[in-house]
Amino acid sequence: MPEPHIQDKVYKRSLEDPEAFWTAQADQLQWHKKPDRALQRTTKTLKSGVKHDHWTWFPGGEISTTYNCIDRHVLSGNGNTVAICWDSPVTGLKEQYTYKQLLEEVETLAGVLREEGVKKGDVVLIYMPMIPAALFAMLAIARLGAIHAVVFGGFSPASLAQRMEASRPKAVMTASCGIEGNKGPMGYKKLLEEAIRTSSFKPSKVIVWQREQLRWEPVVKEDGQRNWQRLVKSAKDRRLKAAAVPVKSSDALYIIYTSGTTGLPKGVVREAGGHVVGLNLSIKQIFGVHGPGDVMFTASDIGWVVGHSYIVYAPLLAGATTVLFEGKPVGTPDASTFWRIIEEYKVTTMFTAPTALRAIRREDGDNDYFEQIYGNRGGLRTLRALFLAGERSEPSIVQMYQKLLSKHCAGGAVVIDNWWSSESGSPISAIALSAAAGENFGSAHRHQPLQVKPGSAGKAAPGFDVRIVDDEGNELKPGSMGNIVMGMPLAPTAFTTLWEDEDRFYRGYLKRFNGKWIDTGDAGMIDRDGYISIMSRSDDIINVAAHRFSTGAIEQAVTSHPDIAEAAVVGIPDSLKGHLPFAFITLSTHHHPHPAVPDDKLFKEVQLLVRQQIGAIASLGGMIQGKGMIPKTRSGKTLRRVLRELIENATDGEFEKEVQVPTTIEDAEAIEVAKAKIKEYFRHKGKDLHKAPETKAKL
Ligand code: AMP
């Protein structure tokens, strides 16, 4: 037998001896009080009498996340390393902060917040654009032992009010405006005031960062509104500062609301101890960011978990440099922005969502910017890896970027699909860039990573016991599609409960498999070598004549056609087979054709790809083409449920019927486009083409 790869050895050890494994990881951090042990297994009893297994990481420990992210590096002599590079093509501004400067900003702001009444255990809501002040806010709140709840800047007043009521924040930290791509500044004053007006809970303070692009006028003192810069200036004049306040390992560092593709958003609680320990390992072991000199560019938003973990906390825990980017993959000013950033800041690890790469592919189908401008002049040679997460990466996008990286980036550079969630806090599966760090954290060795299999999101990460089970919770053979679940305990970065809702934690994650497994809500498979493929959310499975297919697998076949930039597949009711897969596609041509019905030739070619890659049984029931038609959440997840409802209504002849749209939608316009395209398609194809199994009783 060949010697197992170091990533496999590390993983095995993390599950077999979690106590020793995680104690060694905890020793890498500075504790105010060392934990008594790494892991304590417990049983929880709910009010309803239900009992379930539970666990606690690092009991007895006390720690400050901010201290470990900032003070520790200044004290060890790295104060002059650049911590944050802010790059804002939407304003034309750039700023840099060393660790020393970051410390000054954060300890002062923490002093200000304390004066404004924020104390350990209080919740502070952050509603901000991607500016350095937003990071200062997160770190200052954590410095006081308070809990932040970041809500994506630009969410509607309704979503904001919902999160305000749920988290009851003492104060809100915000800015006068956000700037979304090339749409110009959007004032936050009206949005926030509207949210506070409708929320039954009212925060007592609103601290406003004034931006010159659009000011917040007037600042109404009687309503608790305060000018952030003025407070900070006064504090600096008085040398007001706050030292780091340690909290218990199990105390909350933050609350983050899940993306909400279904139902009411859940408030995921991140615990202080497990979070620092787990992130500190992942940033080095998985992402290959070792410390000063390494530069991480995570093109996400601080409103998402990817932003929390890999824009803010993890790169700072490592003592590396993080790039904070206020812009979009395209349109600020064009599809070359990401590549400019890599060159300008000498980025070593990049992280984004596949949807961003698809947007770039639509604008620059031949990758001219990547190759002709930045690649050919050697501007991208520092890049060691491109990490992708947030949704499934189809093999075609992984392969395309792998080719580009192999040609123009650092030797051995790889594209790595990694799978995780707000609940997990860090990758549940990935390919590790510096696997050896899991065995010996001090190791600077960059091992040859495991082979990447396009279409798979890599292997399980330390501490995550991932299994595939049937609907009864029985484990399935390697290679079988099923529900993806995890055994307890979850790895330390992961949640252990929902904010003030133990019952919902049980109902949402444990009840489905009677407390035996934690349900991830995702469906997929694990192959013989342990590679995990995430195919779709469990509720995105289509049942065609009693065969279960994942929308992700069919989308993968559809997008393997070179002319298709993006696809969303949903089930359309069929009188014979129950459901048939139906594709919504966007072509990769700059001038997209108008008709909703695609060319016959294209449809035949796509059909052939689906038959070849999946099987004749998965043949498409139809295909609609259009630009700006596939609705997404703000975090880039396809809202298949909405498309499914629209198409179901269409089979009943109800083209205008209202559909339920989550407040997290990115572009509500897309629904109108989809409606119009569906109507055009049905008119063209004849309304009897698709018939529901039974005609619905008309009330
Ligand atoms: P969120 O809670 O917003 O972080 O979303 C988590 C969900 O995003 C997961 O449960 C998956 O459905 C999806 N997701 C994240 N990363 C991937 C990936 N690499 N491949 C497939 N789906 C992913």
PDB file of C-alpha atoms and ligand atoms in Angstrom, residues 259 305 389-392 417-423 522 534 537 637, ligand 1:
ATOM      1  CA  SER A 259     -28.488  33.119   3.065  1.00  0.00           C
ATOM      2  CA  VAL A 305     -19.575  33.905   6.148  1.00  0.00           C
ATOM      3  CA  ALA A 389     -17.069  28.279  -2.910  1.00  0.00           C
ATOM      4  CA  GLY A 390     -20.643  29.328  -2.278  1.00  0.00           C
ATOM      5  CA  GLU A 391     -22.210  27.043  -4.862  1.00  0.00           C
ATOM      6  CA  ARG A 392     -21.225  24.216  -7.115  1.00  0.00           C
ATOM      7  CA  ASP A 417     -13.503  24.049  -5.100  1.00  0.00           C
ATOM      8  CA  ASN A 418     -14.326  23.964  -1.399  1.00  0.00           C
ATOM      9  CA  TRP A 419     -17.675  23.352   0.219  1.00  0.00           C
ATOM     10  CA  TRP A 420     -19.047  24.887   3.392  1.00  0.00           C
ATOM     11  CA  SER A 421     -21.783  27.012   4.910  1.00  0.00           C
ATOM     12  CA  SER A 422     -22.589  29.742   7.386  1.00  0.00           C
ATOM     13  CA  GLU A 423     -23.136  26.932   9.863  1.00  0.00           C
ATOM     14  CA  ASP A 522     -27.062  19.314   0.656  1.00  0.00           C
ATOM     15  CA  ILE A 534     -21.960  18.450  -3.837  1.00  0.00           C
ATOM     16  CA  ARG A 537     -29.597  21.275  -2.056  1.00  0.00           C
ATOM     17  CA  LYS A 637     -26.947  31.279  -5.080  1.00  0.00           C
TER      18      LYS A 637
HETATM   19  P1  AMP B   1     -24.474  29.736   3.153  1.00  0.00           P
HETATM   20  O1  AMP B   1     -25.183  29.282   4.344  1.00  0.00           O
HETATM   21  O2  AMP B   1     -25.011  31.008   2.591  1.00  0.00           O
HETATM   22  O3  AMP B   1     -23.019  29.818   3.399  1.00  0.00           O
HETATM   23  O4  AMP B   1     -24.679  28.632   2.024  1.00  0.00           O
HETATM   24  C1  AMP B   1     -24.228  27.328   2.203  1.00  0.00           C
HETATM   25  C2  AMP B   1     -24.671  26.471   1.061  1.00  0.00           C
HETATM   26  O5  AMP B   1     -24.031  26.895  -0.157  1.00  0.00           O
HETATM   27  C3  AMP B   1     -24.246  25.038   1.177  1.00  0.00           C
HETATM   28  O6  AMP B   1     -25.093  24.312   2.027  1.00  0.00           O
HETATM   29  C4  AMP B   1     -24.315  24.575  -0.258  1.00  0.00           C
HETATM   30  O7  AMP B   1     -25.634  24.322  -0.663  1.00  0.00           O
HETATM   31  C5  AMP B   1     -23.802  25.781  -1.011  1.00  0.00           C
HETATM   32  N1  AMP B   1     -22.355  25.656  -1.278  1.00  0.00           N
HETATM   33  C6  AMP B   1     -21.342  26.291  -0.675  1.00  0.00           C
HETATM   34  N2  AMP B   1     -20.149  25.940  -1.215  1.00  0.00           N
HETATM   35  C7  AMP B   1     -20.416  25.032  -2.187  1.00  0.00           C
HETATM   36  C8  AMP B   1     -19.616  24.270  -3.105  1.00  0.00           C
HETATM   37  N3  AMP B   1     -18.295  24.399  -3.150  1.00  0.00           N
HETATM   38  N4  AMP B   1     -20.258  23.421  -3.943  1.00  0.00           N
HETATM   39  C9  AMP B   1     -21.601  23.287  -3.914  1.00  0.00           C
HETATM   40  N5  AMP B   1     -22.404  23.978  -3.087  1.00  0.00           N
HETATM   41  C10 AMP B   1     -21.831  24.844  -2.231  1.00  0.00           C
END
